[in-house]
Short mmCIF file of C-alpha atoms in Angstrom, two decimals:
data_model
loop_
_atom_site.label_atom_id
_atom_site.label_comp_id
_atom_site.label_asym_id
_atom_site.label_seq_id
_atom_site.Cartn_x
_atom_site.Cartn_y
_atom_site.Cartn_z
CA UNK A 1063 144.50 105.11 99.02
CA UNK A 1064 142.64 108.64 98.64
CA UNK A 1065 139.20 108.63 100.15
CA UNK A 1066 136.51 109.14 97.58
CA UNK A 1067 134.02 112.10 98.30
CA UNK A 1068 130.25 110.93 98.25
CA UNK A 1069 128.38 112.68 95.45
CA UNK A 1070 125.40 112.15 93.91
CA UNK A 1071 124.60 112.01 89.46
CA UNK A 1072 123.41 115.33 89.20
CA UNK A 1073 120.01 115.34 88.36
CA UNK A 1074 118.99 112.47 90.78
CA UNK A 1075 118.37 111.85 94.53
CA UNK A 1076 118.24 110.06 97.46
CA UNK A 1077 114.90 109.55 99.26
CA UNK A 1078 114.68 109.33 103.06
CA UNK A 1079 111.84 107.07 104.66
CA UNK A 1080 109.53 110.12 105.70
CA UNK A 1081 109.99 111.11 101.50
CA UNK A 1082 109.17 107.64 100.46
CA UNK A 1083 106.18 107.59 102.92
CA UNK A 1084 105.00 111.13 100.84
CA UNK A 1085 105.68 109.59 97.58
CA UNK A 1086 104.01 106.79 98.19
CA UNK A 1087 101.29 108.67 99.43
CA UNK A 1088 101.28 110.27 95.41
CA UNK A 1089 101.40 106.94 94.22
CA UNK A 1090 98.90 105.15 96.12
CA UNK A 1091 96.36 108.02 95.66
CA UNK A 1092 96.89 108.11 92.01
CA UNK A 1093 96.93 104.04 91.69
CA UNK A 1094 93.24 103.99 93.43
CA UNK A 1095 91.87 106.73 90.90
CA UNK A 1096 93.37 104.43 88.24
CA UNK A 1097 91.84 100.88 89.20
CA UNK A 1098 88.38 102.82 90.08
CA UNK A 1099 88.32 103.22 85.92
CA UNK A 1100 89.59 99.83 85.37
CA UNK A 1101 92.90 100.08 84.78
CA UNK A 1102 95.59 97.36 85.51
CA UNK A 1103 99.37 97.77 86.66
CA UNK A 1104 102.12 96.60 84.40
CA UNK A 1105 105.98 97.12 84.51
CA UNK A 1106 108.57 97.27 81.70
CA UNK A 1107 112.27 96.95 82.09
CA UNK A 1108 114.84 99.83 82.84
CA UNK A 1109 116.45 99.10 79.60
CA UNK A 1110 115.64 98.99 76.21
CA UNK A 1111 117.41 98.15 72.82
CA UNK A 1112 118.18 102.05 71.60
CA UNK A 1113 116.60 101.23 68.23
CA UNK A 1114 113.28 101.00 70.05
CA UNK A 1115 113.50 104.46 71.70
CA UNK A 1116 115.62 105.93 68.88
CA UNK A 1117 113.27 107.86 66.28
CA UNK A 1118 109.64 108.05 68.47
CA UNK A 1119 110.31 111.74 70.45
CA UNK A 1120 111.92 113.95 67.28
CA UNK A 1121 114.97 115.52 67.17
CA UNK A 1122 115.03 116.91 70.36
CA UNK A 1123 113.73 114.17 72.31
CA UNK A 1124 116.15 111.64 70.93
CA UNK A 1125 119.24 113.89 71.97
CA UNK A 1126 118.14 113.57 75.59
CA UNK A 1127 118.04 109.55 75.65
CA UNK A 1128 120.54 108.07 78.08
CA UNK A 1129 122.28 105.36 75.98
CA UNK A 1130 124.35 102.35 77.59
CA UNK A 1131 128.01 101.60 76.30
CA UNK A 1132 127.99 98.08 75.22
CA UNK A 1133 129.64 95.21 77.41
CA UNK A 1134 133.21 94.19 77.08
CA UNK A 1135 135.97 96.15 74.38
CA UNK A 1136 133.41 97.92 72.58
CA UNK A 1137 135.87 99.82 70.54
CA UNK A 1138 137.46 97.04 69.20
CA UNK A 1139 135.24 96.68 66.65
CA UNK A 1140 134.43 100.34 65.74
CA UNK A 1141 136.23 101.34 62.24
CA UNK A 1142 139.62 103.33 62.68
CA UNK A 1143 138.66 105.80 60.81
CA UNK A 1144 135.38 106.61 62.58
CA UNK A 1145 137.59 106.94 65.39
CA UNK A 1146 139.06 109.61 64.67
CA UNK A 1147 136.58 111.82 63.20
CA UNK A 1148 135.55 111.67 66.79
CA UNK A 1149 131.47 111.75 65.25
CA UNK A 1150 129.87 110.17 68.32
CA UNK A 1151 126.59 110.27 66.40
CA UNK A 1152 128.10 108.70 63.81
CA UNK A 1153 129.76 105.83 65.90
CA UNK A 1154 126.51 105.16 68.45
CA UNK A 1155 125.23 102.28 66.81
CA UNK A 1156 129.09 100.47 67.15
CA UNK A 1157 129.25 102.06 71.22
CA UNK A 1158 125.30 101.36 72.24
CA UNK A 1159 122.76 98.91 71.62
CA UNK A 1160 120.91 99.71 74.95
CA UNK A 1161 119.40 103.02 76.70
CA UNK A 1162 117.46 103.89 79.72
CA UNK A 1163 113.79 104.63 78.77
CA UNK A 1164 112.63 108.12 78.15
CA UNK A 1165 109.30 107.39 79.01
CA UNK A 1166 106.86 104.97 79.61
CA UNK A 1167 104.70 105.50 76.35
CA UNK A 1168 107.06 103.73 73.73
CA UNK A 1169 107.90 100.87 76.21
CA UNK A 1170 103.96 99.94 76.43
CA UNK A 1171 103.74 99.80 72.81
CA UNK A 1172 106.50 97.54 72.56
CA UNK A 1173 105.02 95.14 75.29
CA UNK A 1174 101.13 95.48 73.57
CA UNK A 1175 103.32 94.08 70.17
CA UNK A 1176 104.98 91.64 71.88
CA UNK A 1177 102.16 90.06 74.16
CA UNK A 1178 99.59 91.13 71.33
CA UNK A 1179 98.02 87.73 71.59
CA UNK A 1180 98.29 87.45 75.72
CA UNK A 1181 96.30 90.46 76.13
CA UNK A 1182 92.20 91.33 75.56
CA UNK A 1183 91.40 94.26 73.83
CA UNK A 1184 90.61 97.08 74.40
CA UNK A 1185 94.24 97.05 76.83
CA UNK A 1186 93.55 99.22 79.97
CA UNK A 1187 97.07 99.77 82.04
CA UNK A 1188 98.75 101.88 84.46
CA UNK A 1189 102.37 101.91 84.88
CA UNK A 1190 104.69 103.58 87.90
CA UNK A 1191 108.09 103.25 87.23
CA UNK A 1192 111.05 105.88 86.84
CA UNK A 1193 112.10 107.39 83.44
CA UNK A 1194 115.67 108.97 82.27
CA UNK A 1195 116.35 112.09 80.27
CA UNK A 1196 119.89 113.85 79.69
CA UNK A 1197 118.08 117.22 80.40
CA UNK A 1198 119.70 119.84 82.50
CA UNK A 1199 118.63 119.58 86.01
CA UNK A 1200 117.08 122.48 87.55
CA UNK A 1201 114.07 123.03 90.04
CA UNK A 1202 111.34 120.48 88.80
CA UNK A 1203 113.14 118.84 86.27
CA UNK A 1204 115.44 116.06 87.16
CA UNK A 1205 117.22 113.60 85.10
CA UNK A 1206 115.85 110.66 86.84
CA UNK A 1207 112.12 110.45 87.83
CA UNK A 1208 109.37 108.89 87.99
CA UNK A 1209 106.15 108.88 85.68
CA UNK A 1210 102.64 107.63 86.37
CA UNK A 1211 100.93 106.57 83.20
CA UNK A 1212 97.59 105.24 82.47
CA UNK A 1213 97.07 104.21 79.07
CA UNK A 1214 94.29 102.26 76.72
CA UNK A 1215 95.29 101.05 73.25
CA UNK A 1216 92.59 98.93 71.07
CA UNK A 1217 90.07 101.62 71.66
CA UNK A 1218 88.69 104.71 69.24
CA UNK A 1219 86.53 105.87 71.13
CA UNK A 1220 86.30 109.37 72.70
CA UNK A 1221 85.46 108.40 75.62
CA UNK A 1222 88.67 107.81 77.00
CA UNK A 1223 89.96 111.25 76.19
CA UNK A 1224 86.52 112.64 78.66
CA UNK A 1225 87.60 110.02 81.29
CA UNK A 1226 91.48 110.83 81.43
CA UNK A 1227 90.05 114.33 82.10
CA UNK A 1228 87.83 112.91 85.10
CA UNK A 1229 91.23 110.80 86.57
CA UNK A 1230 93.17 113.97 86.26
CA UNK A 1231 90.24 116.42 88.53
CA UNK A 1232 89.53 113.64 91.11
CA UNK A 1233 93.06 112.43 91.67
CA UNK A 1234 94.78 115.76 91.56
CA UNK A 1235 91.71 116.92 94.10
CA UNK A 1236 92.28 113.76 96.31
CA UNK A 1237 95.91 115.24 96.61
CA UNK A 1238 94.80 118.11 98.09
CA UNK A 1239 95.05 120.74 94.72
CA UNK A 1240 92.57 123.20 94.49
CA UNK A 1241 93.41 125.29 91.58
CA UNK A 1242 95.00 123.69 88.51
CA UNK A 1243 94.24 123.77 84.37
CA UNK A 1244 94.03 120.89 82.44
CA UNK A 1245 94.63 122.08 78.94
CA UNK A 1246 93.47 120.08 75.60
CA UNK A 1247 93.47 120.88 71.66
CA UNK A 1248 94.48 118.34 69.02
CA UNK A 1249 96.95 117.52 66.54
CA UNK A 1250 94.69 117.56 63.79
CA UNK A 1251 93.65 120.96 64.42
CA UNK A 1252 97.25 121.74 64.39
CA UNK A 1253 97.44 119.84 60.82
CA UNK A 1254 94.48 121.81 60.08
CA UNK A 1255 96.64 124.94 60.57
CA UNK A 1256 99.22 123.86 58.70
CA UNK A 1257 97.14 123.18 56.10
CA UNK A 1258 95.56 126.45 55.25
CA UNK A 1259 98.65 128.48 55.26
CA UNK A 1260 100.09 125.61 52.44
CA UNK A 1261 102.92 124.46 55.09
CA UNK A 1262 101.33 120.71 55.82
CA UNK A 1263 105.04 119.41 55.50
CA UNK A 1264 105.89 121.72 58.30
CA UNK A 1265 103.48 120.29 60.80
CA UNK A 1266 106.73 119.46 63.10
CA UNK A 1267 108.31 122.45 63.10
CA UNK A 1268 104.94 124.20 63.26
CA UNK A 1269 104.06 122.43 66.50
CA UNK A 1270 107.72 122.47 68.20
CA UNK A 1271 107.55 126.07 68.37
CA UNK A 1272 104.30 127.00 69.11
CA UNK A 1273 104.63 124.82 71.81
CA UNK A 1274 107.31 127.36 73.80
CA UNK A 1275 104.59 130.27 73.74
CA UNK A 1276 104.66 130.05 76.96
CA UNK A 1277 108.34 130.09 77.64
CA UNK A 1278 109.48 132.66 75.08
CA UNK A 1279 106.47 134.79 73.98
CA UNK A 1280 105.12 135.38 70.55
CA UNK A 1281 107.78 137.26 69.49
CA UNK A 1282 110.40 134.70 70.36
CA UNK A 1283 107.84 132.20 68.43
CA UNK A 1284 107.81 134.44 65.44
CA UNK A 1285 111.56 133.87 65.06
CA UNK A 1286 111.94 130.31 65.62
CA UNK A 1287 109.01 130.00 63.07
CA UNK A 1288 110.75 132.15 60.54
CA UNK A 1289 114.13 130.28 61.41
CA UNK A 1290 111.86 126.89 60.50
CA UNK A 1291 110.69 127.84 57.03
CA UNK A 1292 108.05 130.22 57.72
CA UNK A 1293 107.44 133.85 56.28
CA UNK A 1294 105.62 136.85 57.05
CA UNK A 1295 102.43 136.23 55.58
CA UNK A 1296 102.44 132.91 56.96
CA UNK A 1297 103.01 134.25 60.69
CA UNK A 1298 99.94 137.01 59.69
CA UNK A 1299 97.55 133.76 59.19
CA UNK A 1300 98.85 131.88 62.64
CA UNK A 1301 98.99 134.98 64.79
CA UNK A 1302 94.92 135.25 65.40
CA UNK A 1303 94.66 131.38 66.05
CA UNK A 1304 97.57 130.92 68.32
CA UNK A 1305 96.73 134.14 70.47
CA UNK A 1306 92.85 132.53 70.31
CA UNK A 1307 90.96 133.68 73.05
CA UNK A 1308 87.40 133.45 74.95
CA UNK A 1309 85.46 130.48 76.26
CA UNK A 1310 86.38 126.97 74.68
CA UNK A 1311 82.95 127.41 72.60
CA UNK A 1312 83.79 130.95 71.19
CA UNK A 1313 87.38 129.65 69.93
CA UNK A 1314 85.51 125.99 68.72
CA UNK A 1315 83.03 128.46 66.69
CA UNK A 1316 86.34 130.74 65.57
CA UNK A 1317 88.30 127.86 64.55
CA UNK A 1318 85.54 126.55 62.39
CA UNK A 1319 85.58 129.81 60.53
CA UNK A 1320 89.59 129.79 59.92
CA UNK A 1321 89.28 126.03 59.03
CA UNK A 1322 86.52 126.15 57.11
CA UNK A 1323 88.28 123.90 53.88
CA UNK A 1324 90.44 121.93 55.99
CA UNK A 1325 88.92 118.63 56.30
CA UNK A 1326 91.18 117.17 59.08
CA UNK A 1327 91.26 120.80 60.50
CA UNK A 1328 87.34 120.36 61.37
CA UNK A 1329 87.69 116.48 62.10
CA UNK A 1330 90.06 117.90 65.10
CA UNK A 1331 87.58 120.12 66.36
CA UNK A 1332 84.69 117.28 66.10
CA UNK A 1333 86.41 115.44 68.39
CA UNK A 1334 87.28 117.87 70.64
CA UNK A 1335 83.69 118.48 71.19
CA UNK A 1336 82.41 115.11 71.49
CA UNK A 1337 85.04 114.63 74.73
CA UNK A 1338 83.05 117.98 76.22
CA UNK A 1339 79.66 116.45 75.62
CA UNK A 1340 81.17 113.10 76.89
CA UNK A 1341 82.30 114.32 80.57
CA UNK A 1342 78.71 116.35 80.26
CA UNK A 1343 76.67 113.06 79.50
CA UNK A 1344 78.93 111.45 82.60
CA UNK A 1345 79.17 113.87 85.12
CA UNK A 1346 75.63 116.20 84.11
CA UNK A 1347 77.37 118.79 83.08
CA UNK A 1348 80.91 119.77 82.88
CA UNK A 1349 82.23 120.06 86.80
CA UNK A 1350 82.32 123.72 88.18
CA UNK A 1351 85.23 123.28 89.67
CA UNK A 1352 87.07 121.86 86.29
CA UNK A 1353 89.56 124.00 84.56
CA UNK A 1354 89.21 122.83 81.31
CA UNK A 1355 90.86 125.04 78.73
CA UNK A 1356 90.89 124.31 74.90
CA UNK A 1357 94.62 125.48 74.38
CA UNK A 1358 95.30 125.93 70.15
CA UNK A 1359 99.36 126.39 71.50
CA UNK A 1360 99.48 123.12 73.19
CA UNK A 1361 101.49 121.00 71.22
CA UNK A 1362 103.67 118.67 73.34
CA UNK A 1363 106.39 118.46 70.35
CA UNK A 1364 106.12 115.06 70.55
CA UNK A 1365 106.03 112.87 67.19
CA UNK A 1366 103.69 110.34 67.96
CA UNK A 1367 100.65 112.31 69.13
CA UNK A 1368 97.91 112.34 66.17
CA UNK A 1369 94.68 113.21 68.48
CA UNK A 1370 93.63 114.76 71.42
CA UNK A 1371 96.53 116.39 73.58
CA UNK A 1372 96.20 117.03 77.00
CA UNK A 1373 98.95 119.44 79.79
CA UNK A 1374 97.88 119.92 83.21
CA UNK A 1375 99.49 122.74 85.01
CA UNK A 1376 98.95 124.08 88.55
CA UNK A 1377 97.97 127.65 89.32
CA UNK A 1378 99.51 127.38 93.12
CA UNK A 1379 102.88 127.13 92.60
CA UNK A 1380 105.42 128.03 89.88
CA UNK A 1381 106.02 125.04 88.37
CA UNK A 1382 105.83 123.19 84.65
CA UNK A 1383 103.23 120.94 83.37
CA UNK A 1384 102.66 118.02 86.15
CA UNK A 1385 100.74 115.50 83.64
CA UNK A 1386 100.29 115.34 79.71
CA UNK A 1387 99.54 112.80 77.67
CA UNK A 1388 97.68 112.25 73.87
CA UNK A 1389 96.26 109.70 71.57
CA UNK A 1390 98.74 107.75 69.28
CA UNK A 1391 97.23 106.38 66.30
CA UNK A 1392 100.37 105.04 65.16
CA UNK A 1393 102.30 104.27 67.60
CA UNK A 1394 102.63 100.36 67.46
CA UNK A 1395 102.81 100.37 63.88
CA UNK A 1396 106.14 101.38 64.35
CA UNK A 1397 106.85 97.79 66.16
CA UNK A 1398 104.68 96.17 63.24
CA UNK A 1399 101.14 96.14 64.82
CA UNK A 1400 99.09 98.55 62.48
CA UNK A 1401 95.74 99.87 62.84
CA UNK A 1402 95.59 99.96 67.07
CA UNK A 1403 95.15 103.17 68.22
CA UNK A 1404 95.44 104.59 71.69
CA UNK A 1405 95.06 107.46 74.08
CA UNK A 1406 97.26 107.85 77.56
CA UNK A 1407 98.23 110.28 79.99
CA UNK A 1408 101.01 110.67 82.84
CA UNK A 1409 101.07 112.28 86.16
CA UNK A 1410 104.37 114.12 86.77
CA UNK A 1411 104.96 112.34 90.39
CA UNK A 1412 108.35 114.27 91.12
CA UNK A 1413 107.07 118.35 90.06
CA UNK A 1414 103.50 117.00 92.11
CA UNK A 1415 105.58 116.31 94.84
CA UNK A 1416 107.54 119.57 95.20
CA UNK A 1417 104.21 121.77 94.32
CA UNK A 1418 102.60 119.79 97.41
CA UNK A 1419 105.50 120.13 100.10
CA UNK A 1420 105.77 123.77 98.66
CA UNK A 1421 102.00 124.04 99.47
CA UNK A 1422 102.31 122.07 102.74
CA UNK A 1423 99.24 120.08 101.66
CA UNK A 1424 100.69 116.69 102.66
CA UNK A 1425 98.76 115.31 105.51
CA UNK A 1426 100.33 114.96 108.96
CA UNK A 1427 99.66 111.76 109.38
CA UNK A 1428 101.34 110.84 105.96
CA UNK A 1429 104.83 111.18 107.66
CA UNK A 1430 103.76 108.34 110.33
CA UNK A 1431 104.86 105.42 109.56
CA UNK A 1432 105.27 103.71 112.73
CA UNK A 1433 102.41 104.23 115.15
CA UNK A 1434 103.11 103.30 118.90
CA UNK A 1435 106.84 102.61 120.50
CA UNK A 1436 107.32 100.24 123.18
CA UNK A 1437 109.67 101.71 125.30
CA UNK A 1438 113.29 99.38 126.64
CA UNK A 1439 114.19 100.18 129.96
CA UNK A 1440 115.44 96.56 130.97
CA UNK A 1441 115.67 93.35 129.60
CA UNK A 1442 112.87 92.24 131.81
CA UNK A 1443 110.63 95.24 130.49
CA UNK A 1444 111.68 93.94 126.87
CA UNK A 1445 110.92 90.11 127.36
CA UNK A 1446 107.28 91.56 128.90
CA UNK A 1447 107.16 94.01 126.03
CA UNK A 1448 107.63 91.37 122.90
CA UNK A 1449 104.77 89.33 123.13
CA UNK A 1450 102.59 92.72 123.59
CA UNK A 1451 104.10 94.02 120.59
CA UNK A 1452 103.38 91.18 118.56
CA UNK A 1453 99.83 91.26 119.43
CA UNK A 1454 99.49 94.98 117.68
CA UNK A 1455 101.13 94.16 114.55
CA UNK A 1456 98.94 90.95 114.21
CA UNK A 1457 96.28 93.24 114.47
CA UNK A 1458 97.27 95.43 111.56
CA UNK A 1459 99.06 97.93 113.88
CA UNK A 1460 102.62 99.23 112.82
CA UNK A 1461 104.46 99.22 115.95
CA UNK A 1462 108.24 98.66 117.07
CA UNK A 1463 110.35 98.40 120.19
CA UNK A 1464 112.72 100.30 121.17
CA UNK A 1465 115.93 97.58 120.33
CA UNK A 1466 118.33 98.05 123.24
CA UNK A 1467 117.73 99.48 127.11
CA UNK A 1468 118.42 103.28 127.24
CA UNK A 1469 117.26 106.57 129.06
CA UNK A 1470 113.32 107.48 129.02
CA UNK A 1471 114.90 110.96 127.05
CA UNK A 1472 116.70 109.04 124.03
CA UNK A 1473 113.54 106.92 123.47
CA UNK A 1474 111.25 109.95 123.36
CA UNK A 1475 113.75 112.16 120.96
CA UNK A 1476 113.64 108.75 119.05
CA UNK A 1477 109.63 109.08 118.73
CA UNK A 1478 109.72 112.27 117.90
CA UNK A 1479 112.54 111.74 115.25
CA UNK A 1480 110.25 109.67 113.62
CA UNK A 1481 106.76 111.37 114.29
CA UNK A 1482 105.78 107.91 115.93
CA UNK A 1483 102.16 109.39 117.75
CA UNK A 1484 102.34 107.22 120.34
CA UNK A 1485 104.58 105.56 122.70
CA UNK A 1486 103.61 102.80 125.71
CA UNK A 1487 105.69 103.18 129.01
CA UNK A 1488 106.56 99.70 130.38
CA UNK A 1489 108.23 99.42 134.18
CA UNK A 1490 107.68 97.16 137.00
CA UNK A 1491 104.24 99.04 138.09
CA UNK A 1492 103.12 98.45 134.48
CA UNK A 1493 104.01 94.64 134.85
CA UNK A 1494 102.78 93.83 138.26
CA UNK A 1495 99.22 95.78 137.53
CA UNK A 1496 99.22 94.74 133.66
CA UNK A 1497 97.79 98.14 133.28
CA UNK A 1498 100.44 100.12 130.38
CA UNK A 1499 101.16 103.48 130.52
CA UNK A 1500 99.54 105.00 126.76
CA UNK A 1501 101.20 108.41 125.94
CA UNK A 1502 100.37 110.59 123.44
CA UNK A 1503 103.45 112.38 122.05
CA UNK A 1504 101.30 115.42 120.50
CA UNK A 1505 99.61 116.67 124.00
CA UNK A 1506 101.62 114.60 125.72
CA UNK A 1507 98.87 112.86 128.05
CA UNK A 1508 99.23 109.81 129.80
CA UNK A 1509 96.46 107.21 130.54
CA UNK A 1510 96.83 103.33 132.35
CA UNK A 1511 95.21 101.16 129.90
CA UNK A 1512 94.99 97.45 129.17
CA UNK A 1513 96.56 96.23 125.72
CA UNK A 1514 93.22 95.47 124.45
CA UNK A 1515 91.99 98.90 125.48
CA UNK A 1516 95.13 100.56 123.96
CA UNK A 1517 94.64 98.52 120.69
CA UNK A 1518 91.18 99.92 120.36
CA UNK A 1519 92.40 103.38 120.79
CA UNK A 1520 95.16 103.09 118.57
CA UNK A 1521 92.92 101.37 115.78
CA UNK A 1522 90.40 104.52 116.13
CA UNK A 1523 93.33 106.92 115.65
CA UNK A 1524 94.00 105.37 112.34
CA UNK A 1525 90.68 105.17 111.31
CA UNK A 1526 90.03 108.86 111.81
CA UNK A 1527 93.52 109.85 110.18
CA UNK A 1528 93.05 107.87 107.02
CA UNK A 1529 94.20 109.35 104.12
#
């Protein structure tokens, strides 16, 4: 038999323990911001039925869902002549009734239907879980990766939108970023747009390639726009607005002027500037060291946004958007719940991870797991050393032995593997005198300390490397 080659699905990865130690780092960091504003942690299955994912993303969303072949012959019952006209489109609802999420959005609106009369409103949650997408991997964009959402449905009001801004500056400061733009406009003012150059049924297509300013310049936006339905004239009226520029008050006071007879038009800017005076009434006055940047291109192409839109992008590394999120008015009316609005956004765990090893801003003591070794020399030094060892752990201190009796040089290369800060040399001088040998593997300094003294030591070195 022909040995298979290891390989990974492109698109994915394996995490080592000093990776999960940094990702959990993300998480945990993000999770505290989260509960300090009241939010709760839920989880939804890997799977959903398709028809639930099926139709909430558009077009271009829906193409990248990862659907799940049914169990058993699922051919057999697929017509002949669908078959053959080899239409897989056409023949997905005979092949899959399943699919890996695409995000964790549409999966909380199915769970607020389902457990509508479990839960109090207004519904505060935060979610961590990974998502799937049939995109094509390259740098910052995987196929399988994780999202960290924090959502509220049952709720109107506009302040949520001021404090999703707040959870994005303090949580994305608390990892160590020091220059980053959190972007907002909203999807009425896009309607509004729409509106005044007599293209409301257009909205879509409007937004979907506005949206790639960024990526392919106005010019490349001017074609896809004229590709979509658009003429001249109309790309004369949307050139000034989507090249808007100044302070967010000077475009707010421009905008008014172009929208001036579209009702939901002005609506969108009303809101957007009662979530400024909200984070002013909270916070005194909007934070100095915010970045918050009314954005008329931001669009997010997504279907189900019908408020306030938010992007957050980093300014210290080349990378995408590492959060976004939006208020759905409709969203669980979809599942049959009308009239329960909501507002969420998501941290982009797997690009924040890359921009902060690219940056080196992880802490050094993140990659510590473990934080003394007791060394093995003997079985008589390990029988002294496992009631020691105990001791530490009981006392909240990670700490291992070395497992099996070997040279002083493989246990150190061992610590250091492992960035373990601390090791404690046990050999007969150690147990006659019950004085242990504490060394510290970054100067490499040795003291003779008792286990209570070492424990204090050890439990002051965590306590001044907290994270």
């Amino acid at each position: 038999m022909s040995i298979i080659k290891p390989s990974l699905v492109k698109g994915t990865r394996d995490f080592s323990p000093q990776e999960m130690i940094k990702r959990n780092f993300i998480y945990d960091t993000i999770k505290t911001v989260f509960r300090k504003y009241g939010y709760a942690e839920i989880q939804t299955p890997s799977m959903e039925n398709l028809s639930t994912l099926t139709g909430k993303y558009g077009d271009e969303g829906d193409k990248l869902i990862f659907k799940i072949l049914n169990s058993g012959d699922y051919l057999a019952k697929v017509d002949a002549d669908l078959l053959n006209s080899r239409n897989s489109n056409a023949a997905t609802s005979y092949l899959s009734e399943k699919a890996l999420r695409y995000d964790l959005t549409v999966p909380f609106a199915r769970y607020v239907v389902m457990h509508q009369n479990d839960i109090a409103l207004p519904f505060k949650r935060f979610q961590v879980q990974p998502v799937w997408r049939a995109d094509r991997p390259q740098k910052g964009r995987y196929r399988e990766f994780y999202q960290c959402d924090v959502d509220v449905v049952g709720s109107d009001s506009l302040l949520n939108e001021a404090e999703f801004t707040l959870i994005y500056q303090e949580a994305l400061q608390n990892l160590g970023l020091t220059d980053f733009s959190i972007k907002i406009n909203n999807r009425k003012i896009l309607s509004g747009i729409a509106e005044i150059i007599g293209k409301p049924e257009l909205i879509i297509d409007m937004t979907v390639a506005i949206d790639k300013l960024d990526k392919i310049g106005f010019e490349g936006v001017t074609k896809e726009l004229l590709e979509r339905g658009f003429t001249a004239a109309d790309i004369e009226v949307l050139k000034p607005v989507i090249l808007l520029e100044g302070t967010n008050n000077e475009k707010l006071a421009r905008l008014k002027e172009v929208l001036a007879t579209s009702e939901i038009g002005l609506k969108g800017i009303e809101e957007i500037e009662s979530v400024f005076g909200y984070i002013v009434s909270l916070c005194g006055t909007q934070p100095k060291d915010m970045k918050l940047e009314l954005d008329i291109t931001l669009a997010r192409g997504l279907n189900y946004y019908t408020g306030c839109i938010f992007e957050v992008k980093t300014n210290e590394a080349a990378m995408g958007s590492i959060g976004g999120g939006g208020r759905y008015d409709d969203l669980t009316g979809m599942f049959g719940l009308k009239g329960l609005t909501g507002v969420g956004i998501s941290f982009g765990a797997d690009r924040i991870y890359d921009v902060l090893e690219e940056l080196n801003l992880f802490p050094n003591t993140v990659v510590a797991g473990t934080k003394v070794l007791f060394s093995n020399f003997d079985k008589e030094a390990e029988i002294y050393a496992l009631p020691l060892l105990q001791q530490l752990r009981d006392a909240g201190i990670a700490a291992e032995l070395y497992p099996t009796a070997a040279k002083l040089k493989k246990q150190m290369s061992y610590a250091d593997a492992k960035n373990i800060p601390f090791v404690i040399l046990i050999g007969s001088d150690e147990m006659q005198s019950g004085l242990l040998t504490l060394k510290d593997m970054q100067t490499g300094n040795q003291q003779k300390l008792t286990l209570a003294d070492i424990q204090i030591r050890l439990q002051m070195f965590i306590k001044e490397n907290q994270v």
